[in-house]
Short mmCIF file of C-alpha atoms in Angstrom, two decimals:
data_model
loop_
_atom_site.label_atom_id
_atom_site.label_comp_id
_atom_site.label_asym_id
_atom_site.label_seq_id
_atom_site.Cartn_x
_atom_site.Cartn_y
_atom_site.Cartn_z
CA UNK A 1 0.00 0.00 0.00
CA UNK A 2 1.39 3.33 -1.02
CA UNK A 3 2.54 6.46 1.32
CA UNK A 4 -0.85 8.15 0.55
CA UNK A 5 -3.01 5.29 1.29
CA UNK A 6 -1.29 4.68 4.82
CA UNK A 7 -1.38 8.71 5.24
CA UNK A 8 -5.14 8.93 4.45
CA UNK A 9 -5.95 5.51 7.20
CA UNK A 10 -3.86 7.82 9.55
CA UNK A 11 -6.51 10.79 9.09
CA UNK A 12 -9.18 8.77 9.07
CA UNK A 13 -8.08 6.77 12.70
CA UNK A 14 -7.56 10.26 14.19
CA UNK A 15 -11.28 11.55 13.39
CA UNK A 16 -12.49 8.39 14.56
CA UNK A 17 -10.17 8.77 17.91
CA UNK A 18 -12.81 11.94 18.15
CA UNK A 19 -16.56 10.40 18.05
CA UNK A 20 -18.70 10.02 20.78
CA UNK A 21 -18.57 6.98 23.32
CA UNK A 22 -21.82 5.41 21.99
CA UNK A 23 -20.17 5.88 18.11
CA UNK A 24 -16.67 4.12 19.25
CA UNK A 25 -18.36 1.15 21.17
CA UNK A 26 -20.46 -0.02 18.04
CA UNK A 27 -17.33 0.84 15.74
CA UNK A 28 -15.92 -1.67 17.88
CA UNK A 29 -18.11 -4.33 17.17
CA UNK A 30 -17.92 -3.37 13.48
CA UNK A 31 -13.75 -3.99 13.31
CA UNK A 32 -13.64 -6.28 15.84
CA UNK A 33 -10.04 -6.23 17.19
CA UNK A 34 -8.88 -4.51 13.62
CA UNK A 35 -9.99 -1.28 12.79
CA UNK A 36 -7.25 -0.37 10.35
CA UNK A 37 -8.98 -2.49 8.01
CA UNK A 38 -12.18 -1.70 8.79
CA UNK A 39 -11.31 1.84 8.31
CA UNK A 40 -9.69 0.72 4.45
CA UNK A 41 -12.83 -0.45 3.10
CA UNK A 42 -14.61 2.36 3.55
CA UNK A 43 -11.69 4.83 2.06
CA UNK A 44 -11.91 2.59 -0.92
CA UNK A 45 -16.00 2.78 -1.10
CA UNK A 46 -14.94 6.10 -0.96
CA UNK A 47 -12.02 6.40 -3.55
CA UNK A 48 -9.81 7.25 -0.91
CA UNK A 49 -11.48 10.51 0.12
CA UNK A 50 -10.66 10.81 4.37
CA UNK A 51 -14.19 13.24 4.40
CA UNK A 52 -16.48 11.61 2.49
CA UNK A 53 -15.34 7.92 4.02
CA UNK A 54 -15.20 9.62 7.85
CA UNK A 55 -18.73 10.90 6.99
CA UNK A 56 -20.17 7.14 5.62
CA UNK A 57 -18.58 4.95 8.58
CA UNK A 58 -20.32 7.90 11.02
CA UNK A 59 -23.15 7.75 9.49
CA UNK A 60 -23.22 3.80 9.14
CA UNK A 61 -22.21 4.03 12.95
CA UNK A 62 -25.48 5.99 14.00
CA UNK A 63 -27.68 3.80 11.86
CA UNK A 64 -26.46 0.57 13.79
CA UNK A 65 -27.17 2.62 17.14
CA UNK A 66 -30.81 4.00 15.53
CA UNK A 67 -31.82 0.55 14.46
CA UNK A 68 -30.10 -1.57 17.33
CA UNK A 69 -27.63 -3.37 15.11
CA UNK A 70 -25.20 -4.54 17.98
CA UNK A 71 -28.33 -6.70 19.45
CA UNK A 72 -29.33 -7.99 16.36
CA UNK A 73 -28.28 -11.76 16.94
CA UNK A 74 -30.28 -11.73 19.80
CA UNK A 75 -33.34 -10.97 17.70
CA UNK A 76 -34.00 -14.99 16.75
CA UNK A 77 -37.18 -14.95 13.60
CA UNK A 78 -40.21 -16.53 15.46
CA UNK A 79 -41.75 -18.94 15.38
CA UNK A 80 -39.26 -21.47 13.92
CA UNK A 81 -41.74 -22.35 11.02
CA UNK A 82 -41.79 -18.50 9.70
CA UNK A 83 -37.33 -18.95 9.80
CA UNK A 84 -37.53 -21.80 8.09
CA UNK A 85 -39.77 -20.23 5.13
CA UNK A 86 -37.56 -17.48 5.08
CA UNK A 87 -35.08 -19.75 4.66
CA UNK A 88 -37.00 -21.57 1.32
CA UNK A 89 -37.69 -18.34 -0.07
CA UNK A 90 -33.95 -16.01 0.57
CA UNK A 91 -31.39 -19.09 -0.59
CA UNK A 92 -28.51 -17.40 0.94
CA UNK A 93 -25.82 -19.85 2.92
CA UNK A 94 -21.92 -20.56 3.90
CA UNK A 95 -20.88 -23.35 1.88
CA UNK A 96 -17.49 -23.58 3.32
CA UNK A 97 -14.44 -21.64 3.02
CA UNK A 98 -11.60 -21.01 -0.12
CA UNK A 99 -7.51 -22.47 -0.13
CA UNK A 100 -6.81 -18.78 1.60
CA UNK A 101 -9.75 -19.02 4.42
CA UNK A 102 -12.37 -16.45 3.11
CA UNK A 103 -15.83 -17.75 3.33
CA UNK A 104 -17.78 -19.01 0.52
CA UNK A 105 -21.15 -17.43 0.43
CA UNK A 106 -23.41 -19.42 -2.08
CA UNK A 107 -26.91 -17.23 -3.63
CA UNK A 108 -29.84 -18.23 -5.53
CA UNK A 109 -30.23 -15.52 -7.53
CA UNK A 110 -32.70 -17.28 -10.20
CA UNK A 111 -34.67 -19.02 -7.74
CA UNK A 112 -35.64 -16.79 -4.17
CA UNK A 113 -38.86 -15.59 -4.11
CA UNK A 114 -38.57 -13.61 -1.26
CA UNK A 115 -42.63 -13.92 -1.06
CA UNK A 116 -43.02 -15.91 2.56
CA UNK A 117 -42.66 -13.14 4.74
CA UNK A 118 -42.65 -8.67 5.07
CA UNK A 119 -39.53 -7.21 4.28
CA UNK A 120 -38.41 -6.67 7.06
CA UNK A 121 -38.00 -9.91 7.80
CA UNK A 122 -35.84 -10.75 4.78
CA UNK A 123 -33.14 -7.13 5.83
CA UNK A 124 -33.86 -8.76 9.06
CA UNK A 125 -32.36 -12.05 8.61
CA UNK A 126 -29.91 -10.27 5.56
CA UNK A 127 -28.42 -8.36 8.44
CA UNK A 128 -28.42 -11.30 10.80
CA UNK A 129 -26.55 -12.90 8.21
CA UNK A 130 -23.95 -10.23 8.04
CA UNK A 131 -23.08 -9.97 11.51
CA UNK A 132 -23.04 -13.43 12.42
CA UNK A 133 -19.94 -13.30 9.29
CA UNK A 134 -18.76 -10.33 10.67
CA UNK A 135 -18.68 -11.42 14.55
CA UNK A 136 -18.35 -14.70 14.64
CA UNK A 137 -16.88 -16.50 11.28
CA UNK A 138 -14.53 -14.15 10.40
CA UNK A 139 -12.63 -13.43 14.17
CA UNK A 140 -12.60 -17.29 14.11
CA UNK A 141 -10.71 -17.44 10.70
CA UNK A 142 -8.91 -14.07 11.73
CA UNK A 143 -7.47 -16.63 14.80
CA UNK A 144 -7.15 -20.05 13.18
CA UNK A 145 -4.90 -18.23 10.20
CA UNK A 146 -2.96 -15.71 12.06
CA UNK A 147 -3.87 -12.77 10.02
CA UNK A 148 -6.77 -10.56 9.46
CA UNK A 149 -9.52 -11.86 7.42
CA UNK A 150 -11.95 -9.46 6.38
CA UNK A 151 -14.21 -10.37 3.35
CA UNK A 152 -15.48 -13.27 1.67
CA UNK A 153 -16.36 -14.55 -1.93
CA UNK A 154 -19.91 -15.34 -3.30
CA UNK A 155 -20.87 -17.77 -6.04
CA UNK A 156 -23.96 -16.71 -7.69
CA UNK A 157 -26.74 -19.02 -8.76
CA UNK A 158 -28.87 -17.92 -11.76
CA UNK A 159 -30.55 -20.88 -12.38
CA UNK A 160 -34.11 -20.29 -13.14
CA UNK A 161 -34.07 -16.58 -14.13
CA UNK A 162 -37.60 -15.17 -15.13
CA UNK A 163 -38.88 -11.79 -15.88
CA UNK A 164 -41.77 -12.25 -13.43
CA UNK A 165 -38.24 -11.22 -10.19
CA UNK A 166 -39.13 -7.74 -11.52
CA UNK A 167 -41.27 -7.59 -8.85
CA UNK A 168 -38.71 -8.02 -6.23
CA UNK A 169 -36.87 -5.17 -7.43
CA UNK A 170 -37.43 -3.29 -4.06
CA UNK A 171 -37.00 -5.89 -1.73
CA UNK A 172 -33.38 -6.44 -3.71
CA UNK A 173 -33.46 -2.59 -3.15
CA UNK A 174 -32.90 -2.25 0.25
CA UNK A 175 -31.17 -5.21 0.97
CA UNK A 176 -28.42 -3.80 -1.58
CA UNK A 177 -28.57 -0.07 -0.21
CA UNK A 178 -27.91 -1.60 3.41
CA UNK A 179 -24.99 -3.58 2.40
CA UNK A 180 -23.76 -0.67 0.29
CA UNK A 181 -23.74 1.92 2.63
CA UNK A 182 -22.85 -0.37 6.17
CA UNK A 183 -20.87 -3.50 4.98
CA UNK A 184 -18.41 -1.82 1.66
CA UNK A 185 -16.10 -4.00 0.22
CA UNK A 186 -16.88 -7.24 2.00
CA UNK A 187 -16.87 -9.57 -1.12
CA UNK A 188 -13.46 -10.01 -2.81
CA UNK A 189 -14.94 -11.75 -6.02
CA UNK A 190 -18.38 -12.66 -7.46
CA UNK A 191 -18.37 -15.59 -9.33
CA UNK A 192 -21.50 -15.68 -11.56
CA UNK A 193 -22.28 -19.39 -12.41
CA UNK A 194 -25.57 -21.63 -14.57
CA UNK A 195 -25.94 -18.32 -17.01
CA UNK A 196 -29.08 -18.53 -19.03
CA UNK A 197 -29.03 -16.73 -22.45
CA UNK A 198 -31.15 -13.79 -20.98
CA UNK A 199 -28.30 -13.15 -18.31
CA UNK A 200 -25.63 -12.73 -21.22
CA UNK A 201 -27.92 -10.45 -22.73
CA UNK A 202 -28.18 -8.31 -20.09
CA UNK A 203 -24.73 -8.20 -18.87
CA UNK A 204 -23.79 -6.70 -22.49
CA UNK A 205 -25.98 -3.76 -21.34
CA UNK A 206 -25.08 -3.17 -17.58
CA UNK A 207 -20.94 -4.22 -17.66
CA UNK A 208 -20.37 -0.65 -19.35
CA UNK A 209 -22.25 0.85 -16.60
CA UNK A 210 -20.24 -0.45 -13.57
CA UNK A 211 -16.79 1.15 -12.46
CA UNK A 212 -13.96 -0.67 -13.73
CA UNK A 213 -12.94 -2.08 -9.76
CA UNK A 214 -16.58 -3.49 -9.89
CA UNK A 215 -15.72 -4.79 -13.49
CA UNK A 216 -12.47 -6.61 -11.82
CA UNK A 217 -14.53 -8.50 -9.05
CA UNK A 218 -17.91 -9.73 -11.56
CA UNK A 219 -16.17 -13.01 -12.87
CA UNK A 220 -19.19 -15.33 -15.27
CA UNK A 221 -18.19 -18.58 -15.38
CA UNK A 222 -18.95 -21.41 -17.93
CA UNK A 223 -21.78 -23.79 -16.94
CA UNK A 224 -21.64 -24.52 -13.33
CA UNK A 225 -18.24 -23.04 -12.27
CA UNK A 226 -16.95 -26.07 -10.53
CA UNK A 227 -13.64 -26.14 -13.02
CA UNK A 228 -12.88 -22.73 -12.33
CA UNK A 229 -13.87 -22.81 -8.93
CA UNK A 230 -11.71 -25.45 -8.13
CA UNK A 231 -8.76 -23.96 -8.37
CA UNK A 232 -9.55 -21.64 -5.15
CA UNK A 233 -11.32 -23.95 -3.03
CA UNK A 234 -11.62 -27.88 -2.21
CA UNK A 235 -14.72 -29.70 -3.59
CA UNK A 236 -16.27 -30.21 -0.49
CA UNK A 237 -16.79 -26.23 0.06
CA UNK A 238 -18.41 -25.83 -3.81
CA UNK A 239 -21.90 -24.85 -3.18
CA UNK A 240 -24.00 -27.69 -3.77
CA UNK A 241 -25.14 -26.40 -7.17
CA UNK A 242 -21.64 -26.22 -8.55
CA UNK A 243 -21.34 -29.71 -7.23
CA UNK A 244 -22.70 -31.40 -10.92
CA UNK A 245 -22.97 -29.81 -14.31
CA UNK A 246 -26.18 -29.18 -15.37
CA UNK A 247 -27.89 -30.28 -12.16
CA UNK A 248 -30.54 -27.61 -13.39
CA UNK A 249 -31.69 -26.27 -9.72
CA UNK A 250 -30.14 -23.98 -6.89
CA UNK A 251 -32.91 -25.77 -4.07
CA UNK A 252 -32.65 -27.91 -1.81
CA UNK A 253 -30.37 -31.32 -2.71
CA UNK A 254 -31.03 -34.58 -1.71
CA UNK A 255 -28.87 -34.10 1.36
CA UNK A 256 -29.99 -31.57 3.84
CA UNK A 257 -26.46 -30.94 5.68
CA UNK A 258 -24.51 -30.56 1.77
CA UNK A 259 -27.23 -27.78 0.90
CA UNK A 260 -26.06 -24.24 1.68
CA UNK A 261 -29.73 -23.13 1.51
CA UNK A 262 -31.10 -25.25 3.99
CA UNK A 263 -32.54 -24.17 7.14
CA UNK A 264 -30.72 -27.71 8.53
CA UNK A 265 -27.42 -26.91 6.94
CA UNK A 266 -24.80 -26.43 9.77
CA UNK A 267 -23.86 -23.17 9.33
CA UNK A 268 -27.99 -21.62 9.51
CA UNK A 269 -28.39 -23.76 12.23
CA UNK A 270 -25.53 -22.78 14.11
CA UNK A 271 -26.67 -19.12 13.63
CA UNK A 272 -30.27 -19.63 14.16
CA UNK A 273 -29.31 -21.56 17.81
CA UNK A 274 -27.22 -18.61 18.66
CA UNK A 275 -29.69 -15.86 18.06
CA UNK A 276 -31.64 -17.73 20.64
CA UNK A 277 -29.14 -18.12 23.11
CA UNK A 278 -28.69 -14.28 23.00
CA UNK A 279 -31.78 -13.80 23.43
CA UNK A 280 -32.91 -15.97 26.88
CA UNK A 281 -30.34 -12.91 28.37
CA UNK A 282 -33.15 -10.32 27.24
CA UNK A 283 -35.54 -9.71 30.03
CA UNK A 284 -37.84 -9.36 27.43
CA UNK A 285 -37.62 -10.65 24.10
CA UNK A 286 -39.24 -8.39 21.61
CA UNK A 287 -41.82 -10.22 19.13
CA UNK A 288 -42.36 -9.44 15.73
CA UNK A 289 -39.79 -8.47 12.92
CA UNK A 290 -37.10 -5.66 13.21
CA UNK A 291 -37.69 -2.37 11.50
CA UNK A 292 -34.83 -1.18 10.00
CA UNK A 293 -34.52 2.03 8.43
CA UNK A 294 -32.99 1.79 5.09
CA UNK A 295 -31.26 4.54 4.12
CA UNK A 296 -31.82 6.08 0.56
CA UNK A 297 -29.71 4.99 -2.48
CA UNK A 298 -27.27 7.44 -4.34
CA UNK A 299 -29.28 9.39 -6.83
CA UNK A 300 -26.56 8.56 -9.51
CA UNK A 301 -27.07 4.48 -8.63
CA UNK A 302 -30.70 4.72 -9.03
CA UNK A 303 -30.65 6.54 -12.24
CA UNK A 304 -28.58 2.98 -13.08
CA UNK A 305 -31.50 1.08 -11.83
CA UNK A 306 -33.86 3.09 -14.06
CA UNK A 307 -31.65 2.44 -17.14
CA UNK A 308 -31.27 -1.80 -16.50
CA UNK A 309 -35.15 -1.57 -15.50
CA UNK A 310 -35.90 0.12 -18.90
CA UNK A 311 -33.79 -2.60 -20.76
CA UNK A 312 -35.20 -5.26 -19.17
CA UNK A 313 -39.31 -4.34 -20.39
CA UNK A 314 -37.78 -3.94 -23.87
CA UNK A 315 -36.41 -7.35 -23.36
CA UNK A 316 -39.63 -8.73 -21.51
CA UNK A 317 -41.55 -7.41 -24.21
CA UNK A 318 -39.35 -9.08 -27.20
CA UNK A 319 -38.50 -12.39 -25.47
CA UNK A 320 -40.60 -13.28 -21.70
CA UNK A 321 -39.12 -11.95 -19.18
CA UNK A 322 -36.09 -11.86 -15.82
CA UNK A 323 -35.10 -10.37 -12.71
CA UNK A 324 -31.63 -10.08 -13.04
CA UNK A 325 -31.69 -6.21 -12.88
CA UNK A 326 -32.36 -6.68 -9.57
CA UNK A 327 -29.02 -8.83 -8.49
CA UNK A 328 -27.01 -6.49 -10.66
CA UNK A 329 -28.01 -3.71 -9.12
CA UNK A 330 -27.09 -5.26 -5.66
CA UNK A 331 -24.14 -6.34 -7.58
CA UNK A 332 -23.26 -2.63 -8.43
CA UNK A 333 -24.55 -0.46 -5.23
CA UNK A 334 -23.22 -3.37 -2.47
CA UNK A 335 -20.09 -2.28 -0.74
CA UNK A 336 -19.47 0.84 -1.75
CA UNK A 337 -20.55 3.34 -4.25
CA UNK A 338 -19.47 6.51 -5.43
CA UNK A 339 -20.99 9.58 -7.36
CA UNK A 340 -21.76 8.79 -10.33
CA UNK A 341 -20.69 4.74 -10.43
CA UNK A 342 -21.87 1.50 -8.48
CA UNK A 343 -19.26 0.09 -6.37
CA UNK A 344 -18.46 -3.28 -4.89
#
């Protein structure tokens, strides 16, 4: 890293030296032992600016404390049966963990409906999600490998794309705004794997819109990825749907425990036994979902959203239809974004 780089995490540590004690003690649980890095990804979601980054981790800061972030693990979904449709319906899971020790985060782009629950359920368990990564996987990967480790990689599913997702365009929305202005550069790589034709059509239109760093970290693999994938990680942490070309489906597998998705996969239930744990030390635990406040997008990353959304009804109205403005516009906005550009 050059002099500048280390000069502007310098300015940035000494403004943070000067926040409020309710500020520092959720920054803590954001960098958790390492707030040099913490402090990097937001200077690069913010192309290095020490104002503009010092004003998003602030802000990101009071929104945990407004919307009671640090307690969200102790916020278990109930009842069980409402998780566990969550679960069908957001196919979001760990599948295990790449040669260097990021996590493997495996999505089912094509096939979540995100139609079992409110929203705020689904940035509910999103955030859950997050922090259980951020507070408890990655400290215990930080410790087994001796050195800070900070992000992760996610393998995208987009088996069973349809134009009928359009309507999940907000829900996508504000799950993408909250990672993009709270968690920035969390995911080294995404590796985009069972492309249908309509995807490579729309990538043709939306790669010229991204920023050239986002660009770097969008890698579409042939078929199911599993070659390619290979080559950073063991078979036994491919996501089950990389497992077997053209196995034709991101749900559930025949085997419960090999399915990332899975409400009985190790690493949900793990997560799901915690959050209840945490939460027999409330003196009262709250019902219902959490409300989060999501913040609004960048103007200029809308506007992109407008564009793909525009493409994709000339495309619905030539050929069927797709969602997969939607996960590009996650794609684009999460973990960082800048005027004018999405970031990752």
């Amino acid at each position: 890293m050059g002099a500048a780089a280390e000069d502007a995490v310098r300015q940035l540590g000494i403004l943070m030296d000067q926040v409020d004690a309710p500020l520092r003690m959720t920054f803590q649980n954001v960098h958790q032992g390492h707030p040099r890095e913490t402090m990097l990804r937001f200077l690069k979601a913010r192309e290095w600016n020490v104002s503009k980054a010092h004003k998003m981790l602030v802000d990101s800061l009071n929104w945990r404390i407004e919307n009671e972030i640090d307690s969200v693990l102790e916020r278990p979904i109930l009842p069980v049966d409402l998780y566990r449709s969550i679960r069908d319906s957001q196919l979001v899971g760990l599948s295990g963990y790449t040669k260097e020790g990021l996590p493997v985060f495996g999505i089912g782009v094509g096939q979540s409906t995100y139609d079992k629950a409110s929203v705020h359920y689904y940035v509910q368990s999103h955030i859950q999600i997050n922090e259980y990564r951020d507070r408890i996987i990655l400290p215990m990967l930080t410790e087994r490998f001796g050195r800070p480790i900070t992000t992760c990689v996610k393998v995208l599913d987009m088996t069973g794309l349809k134009l009928s997702a359009l309507s999940q365009m907000k829900m996508l929305s504000s799950i993408s705004t909250v990672d993009d202005l709270n968690y920035p550069e969390k995911s080294e790589t995404y590796y985009i794997v069972n492309v249908p034709y309509i995807f490579s059509a729309c990538w043709k239109v939306v790669k010229p819109l991204l920023q050239e760093r986002t660009k770097k970290k969008v890698k579409v693999l042939s078929g199911c990825g599993r070659d390619e994938l290979l080559k950073i990680m063991d078979y036994s942490a491919l996501p089950h749907f990389c497992r077997r070309e053209g196995s034709g489906s991101s749900k559930h597998s025949s085997s419960n425990v090999d399915d990332c998705f899975s409400p009985d996969h190790p690493f949900h239930k793990e997560l799901y036994e915690l959050t209840n744990q945490q939460s027999s030390h409330r003196e009262l635990l709250k019902m219902g979902s959490l409300h989060v406040s999501i913040p609004e997008p960048d103007p200029d990353d809308a506007k992109i959203v407008e564009v793909i959304q525009a493409e994709f009804h000339k495309m619905g109205e030539q050929n069927g239809s797709t969602n997969i403005q939607a996960e590009f516009h996650k794609i684009g906005e999460q973990n960082g974004s800048t005027n004018g550009h999405n970031k990752v």
